[in-house]
Amino acid sequence: MNTVQLPIVNPPLKGFLRWAYTLSITSSYEETKPWYYSNFIQLSCNKDFLENSTQFYVDFFRGKPNELNYNNPFLLTCAVNYVILDHLHIDDFPKFFADLIRSRYYCVVFIDESRLSLAASYQKESFPHHLLLYGFDWEQEIFYASMFDNQGIYRNVQIPFREIQEAVHSMQQLLDSKRTFDHHTYLYKCIPHSDYTFDKTAAVDQLRDYLNGETHLNRINYNFDQDEAFGIKIYDYLQLYFDAVERDDSRLVRRNDVRHLHVLWEHKQLMSERIGYLIDEGVIPYDEELVQGFKDISNRAKKLRDQYIRHEIRYDREVFPRLKLRFEQFREEEPILLQKLIALLLA
């Protein structure tokens, strides 16, 4: 087989690649929907980003380890680091990845993205990052890949073998000089199965954690992380972050303003979709307040993200009081709707 493309779909979540890559593989299978809607309820963020001058993030939380690392029940996962990969000659990497794809393994490779001509970081400062390879054309010497391109758009692209070799070689040099840490290359084989039904217990558990601003996932293997805020409490830190943006606080590093608002919208959109799914599947009865409530929150969250994008093109100070108003509204409205959802799930 000189040309192979493994099946992928446009992923439902794109805020972070750990979700985009894994869900682009599994979301093409109907069997995975009950699992998807049983999860992705909790949010987390880091709290001491100003004091520690670290990058602020808001993200979905499904416990530890993160989704790339053995956390999706429909993916058979193998992880390899550069201690292993360094045994390959640089000319061997195209065949190595192509043979894995032939064996139906998706390859999420850890490379220096600044060596890829379609990347925003191309020919700039080194940028260690993961890249999904889902196919190849051996005669044209290209890989089929998914990534955020130089326009910030997540899409499927074609990358020459030569650029992958350069990106791998550059990563080897970064690791040898200890300028970064090895985040591993992950190999996934999708094994969908149909015995996962919507898990009311798991959903209610996450909903309660969200409302209480806490988590108790993984406490057998991991201590509770005091550096993170969960659920409803993230609004405090979103406000703290955008207050710092408004005053141009020098302690902010690697700002990613729109991503925070995009993830917030993805969360509200998914909550709205989840309610529709539960009604369609007969898990809960139709409830007008619940359906319209989260649809309205989702629409306002999307509008807020889009307004901020326009603000970044043409500065508008009015966006900051608008952010504060929306965060306050969401924090007030969500508990009412989520308590109703819990009651319906437990009825």
Short mmCIF file of C-alpha atoms in Angstrom, two decimals, residues 87-295:
data_model
loop_
_atom_site.label_atom_id
_atom_site.label_comp_id
_atom_site.label_asym_id
_atom_site.label_seq_id
_atom_site.Cartn_x
_atom_site.Cartn_y
_atom_site.Cartn_z
CA HIS A 87 18.14 4.31 17.77
CA LEU A 88 16.64 5.09 14.37
CA HIS A 89 18.68 6.82 11.69
CA ILE A 90 17.06 10.08 10.60
CA ASP A 91 16.44 8.60 7.11
CA ASP A 92 14.43 5.77 8.70
CA PHE A 93 11.68 7.93 10.21
CA PRO A 94 9.38 8.17 7.14
CA LYS A 95 9.29 4.38 6.81
CA PHE A 96 8.96 3.94 10.58
CA PHE A 97 5.84 6.14 10.76
CA ALA A 98 4.45 4.83 7.45
CA ASP A 99 4.72 1.22 8.64
CA LEU A 100 2.90 2.11 11.87
CA ILE A 101 0.12 3.80 9.90
CA ARG A 102 -0.13 0.71 7.67
CA SER A 103 -0.70 -1.23 10.90
CA ARG A 104 -3.53 1.23 11.68
CA TYR A 105 -1.67 3.19 14.33
CA TYR A 106 -2.19 6.94 14.40
CA CYS A 107 1.10 8.67 15.26
CA VAL A 108 1.10 11.73 17.52
CA VAL A 109 4.76 12.67 17.16
CA PHE A 110 6.67 15.08 19.38
CA ILE A 111 8.66 17.32 17.05
CA ASP A 112 10.02 20.85 16.65
CA GLU A 113 7.14 22.49 14.81
CA SER A 114 9.30 25.46 13.78
CA ARG A 115 10.67 23.23 11.00
CA LEU A 116 7.24 22.79 9.38
CA SER A 117 6.48 25.30 6.63
CA LEU A 118 2.74 25.37 7.43
CA ALA A 119 3.25 26.16 11.12
CA ALA A 120 2.92 29.62 12.67
CA SER A 121 6.33 29.10 14.28
CA TYR A 122 8.08 28.26 10.99
CA GLN A 123 11.71 29.48 10.93
CA LYS A 124 11.19 31.20 14.27
CA GLU A 125 12.09 30.14 17.78
CA SER A 126 12.00 26.39 18.39
CA PHE A 127 8.51 25.14 19.23
CA PRO A 128 8.27 21.62 20.72
CA HIS A 129 4.80 20.34 19.91
CA HIS A 130 2.77 17.25 19.06
CA LEU A 131 1.62 16.56 15.51
CA LEU A 132 -0.96 13.96 14.40
CA LEU A 133 0.03 11.81 11.42
CA TYR A 134 -2.93 9.79 10.09
CA GLY A 135 -1.76 8.85 6.60
CA PHE A 136 0.91 9.02 3.93
CA ASP A 137 1.55 8.88 0.19
CA TRP A 138 4.83 7.07 -0.36
CA GLU A 139 5.26 8.09 -3.99
CA GLN A 140 4.66 11.78 -3.31
CA GLU A 141 6.68 11.52 -0.06
CA ILE A 142 4.09 13.28 2.10
CA PHE A 143 2.33 12.60 5.36
CA TYR A 144 -1.30 13.49 5.95
CA ALA A 145 -1.42 15.37 9.25
CA SER A 146 -3.67 17.50 11.47
CA MET A 147 -2.46 20.69 13.15
CA PHE A 148 -3.07 24.38 13.78
CA ASP A 149 -1.66 26.09 10.70
CA ASN A 150 0.02 29.47 10.29
CA GLN A 151 -3.41 31.14 10.32
CA GLY A 152 -4.32 29.54 13.64
CA ILE A 153 -6.84 27.24 11.94
CA TYR A 154 -7.04 23.57 12.90
CA ARG A 155 -7.08 21.59 9.67
CA ASN A 156 -5.77 18.58 7.79
CA VAL A 157 -2.58 19.25 5.84
CA GLN A 158 0.10 17.53 3.77
CA ILE A 159 3.66 17.63 5.10
CA PRO A 160 6.73 16.46 3.14
CA PHE A 161 8.75 13.59 4.59
CA ARG A 162 11.77 15.91 4.55
CA GLU A 163 10.14 18.42 6.91
CA ILE A 164 9.20 15.66 9.37
CA GLN A 165 12.81 14.45 9.33
CA GLU A 166 14.06 17.99 9.98
CA ALA A 167 11.53 18.49 12.79
CA VAL A 168 12.56 15.20 14.43
CA HIS A 169 16.26 16.01 14.10
CA SER A 170 15.76 19.47 15.59
CA MET A 171 13.87 17.94 18.52
CA GLN A 172 16.74 15.51 19.09
CA GLN A 173 19.12 18.48 19.30
CA LEU A 174 16.84 20.35 21.71
CA LEU A 175 16.70 17.33 24.00
CA ASP A 176 20.44 16.65 23.80
CA SER A 177 21.15 20.26 24.83
CA LYS A 178 18.50 20.02 27.60
CA ARG A 179 16.57 23.01 26.21
CA THR A 180 13.29 21.12 26.58
CA PHE A 181 11.83 17.95 28.05
CA ASP A 182 10.64 14.88 26.20
CA HIS A 183 6.83 14.81 26.08
CA HIS A 184 6.86 11.47 24.23
CA THR A 185 5.42 10.28 20.95
CA TYR A 186 2.09 8.45 21.22
CA LEU A 187 0.84 5.69 18.95
CA TYR A 188 -2.90 4.99 18.94
CA LYS A 189 -4.95 2.14 17.54
CA CYS A 190 -8.68 2.78 17.70
CA ILE A 191 -10.68 -0.14 19.18
CA PRO A 192 -14.31 0.98 19.40
CA HIS A 193 -16.66 -1.20 21.42
CA SER A 194 -20.36 -0.89 22.10
CA ASP A 195 -20.66 -1.86 25.77
CA TYR A 196 -20.27 1.69 27.12
CA THR A 197 -23.66 3.17 28.01
CA PHE A 198 -24.30 6.68 29.30
CA ASP A 199 -23.04 6.73 32.89
CA LYS A 200 -25.43 8.71 35.09
CA THR A 201 -23.29 8.17 38.17
CA ALA A 202 -20.16 9.56 36.49
CA ALA A 203 -22.06 12.52 35.04
CA VAL A 204 -23.74 13.45 38.34
CA ASP A 205 -20.41 13.07 40.14
CA GLN A 206 -18.72 15.51 37.75
CA LEU A 207 -21.65 17.93 37.85
CA ARG A 208 -21.48 18.07 41.65
CA ASP A 209 -17.73 18.56 41.54
CA TYR A 210 -18.23 21.43 39.08
CA LEU A 211 -20.81 23.09 41.32
CA ASN A 212 -18.66 22.64 44.43
CA GLY A 213 -15.51 23.86 42.69
CA GLU A 214 -13.56 20.73 43.58
CA THR A 215 -12.41 17.36 42.27
CA HIS A 216 -11.84 14.00 43.83
CA LEU A 217 -10.76 12.16 40.68
CA ASN A 218 -7.58 10.04 40.90
CA ARG A 219 -7.05 10.55 44.63
CA ILE A 220 -5.78 6.98 44.91
CA ASN A 221 -2.76 7.84 42.73
CA TYR A 222 -2.50 11.65 42.87
CA ASN A 223 -2.71 14.24 45.62
CA PHE A 224 -5.28 16.97 45.15
CA ASP A 225 -3.62 19.80 43.26
CA GLN A 226 -3.79 22.94 45.41
CA ASP A 227 -2.46 24.99 42.51
CA GLU A 228 -5.62 24.49 40.44
CA ALA A 229 -9.18 25.79 40.64
CA PHE A 230 -12.09 23.69 39.45
CA GLY A 231 -15.60 24.12 38.14
CA ILE A 232 -17.50 27.24 39.06
CA LYS A 233 -14.42 28.73 40.75
CA ILE A 234 -12.62 29.21 37.44
CA TYR A 235 -14.60 32.41 36.88
CA ASP A 236 -12.65 34.08 39.69
CA TYR A 237 -9.38 33.35 37.92
CA LEU A 238 -10.66 34.20 34.47
CA GLN A 239 -11.58 37.61 35.88
CA LEU A 240 -8.19 37.90 37.59
CA TYR A 241 -6.50 37.07 34.29
CA PHE A 242 -8.41 39.58 32.16
CA ASP A 243 -7.98 42.27 34.83
CA ALA A 244 -4.24 41.70 34.42
CA VAL A 245 -4.60 41.87 30.63
CA GLU A 246 -6.47 45.17 30.86
CA ARG A 247 -3.73 46.78 32.96
CA ASP A 248 -0.99 45.11 30.87
CA ASP A 249 0.52 43.37 33.88
CA SER A 250 4.16 42.53 33.21
CA ARG A 251 3.81 39.20 35.04
CA LEU A 252 1.65 37.73 32.29
CA VAL A 253 3.63 35.34 30.09
CA ARG A 254 2.74 33.63 26.79
CA ARG A 255 -0.72 35.18 26.68
CA ASN A 256 -3.43 33.14 25.01
CA ASP A 257 -6.47 35.33 25.61
CA VAL A 258 -8.78 34.01 22.90
CA ARG A 259 -8.06 30.36 23.70
CA HIS A 260 -9.40 30.80 27.25
CA LEU A 261 -12.65 32.19 25.87
CA HIS A 262 -12.78 29.55 23.15
CA VAL A 263 -12.49 26.72 25.71
CA LEU A 264 -15.17 28.41 27.81
CA TRP A 265 -17.47 28.46 24.77
CA GLU A 266 -16.67 24.83 23.94
CA HIS A 267 -17.71 23.87 27.47
CA LYS A 268 -21.06 25.69 27.22
CA GLN A 269 -21.70 24.38 23.70
CA LEU A 270 -20.98 20.83 24.82
CA MET A 271 -23.29 21.20 27.84
CA SER A 272 -26.06 22.32 25.47
CA GLU A 273 -25.36 19.41 23.09
CA ARG A 274 -25.25 16.98 26.03
CA ILE A 275 -28.72 18.03 27.17
CA GLY A 276 -30.06 17.53 23.66
CA TYR A 277 -28.44 14.07 23.53
CA LEU A 278 -29.92 13.04 26.89
CA ILE A 279 -33.38 14.12 25.79
CA ASP A 280 -33.09 12.36 22.42
CA GLU A 281 -31.93 9.15 24.13
CA GLY A 282 -34.75 9.29 26.69
CA VAL A 283 -32.36 9.63 29.63
CA ILE A 284 -34.12 12.79 30.83
CA PRO A 285 -37.45 14.37 29.80
CA TYR A 286 -37.59 17.54 27.75
CA ASP A 287 -37.27 20.63 29.94
CA GLU A 288 -37.66 24.02 28.28
CA GLU A 289 -35.76 25.96 30.95
CA LEU A 290 -32.80 23.61 30.77
CA VAL A 291 -32.65 23.48 26.97
CA GLN A 292 -33.04 27.20 26.40
CA GLY A 293 -30.91 28.14 29.41
CA PHE A 294 -27.77 26.42 28.18
CA LYS A 295 -28.44 27.34 24.57
#
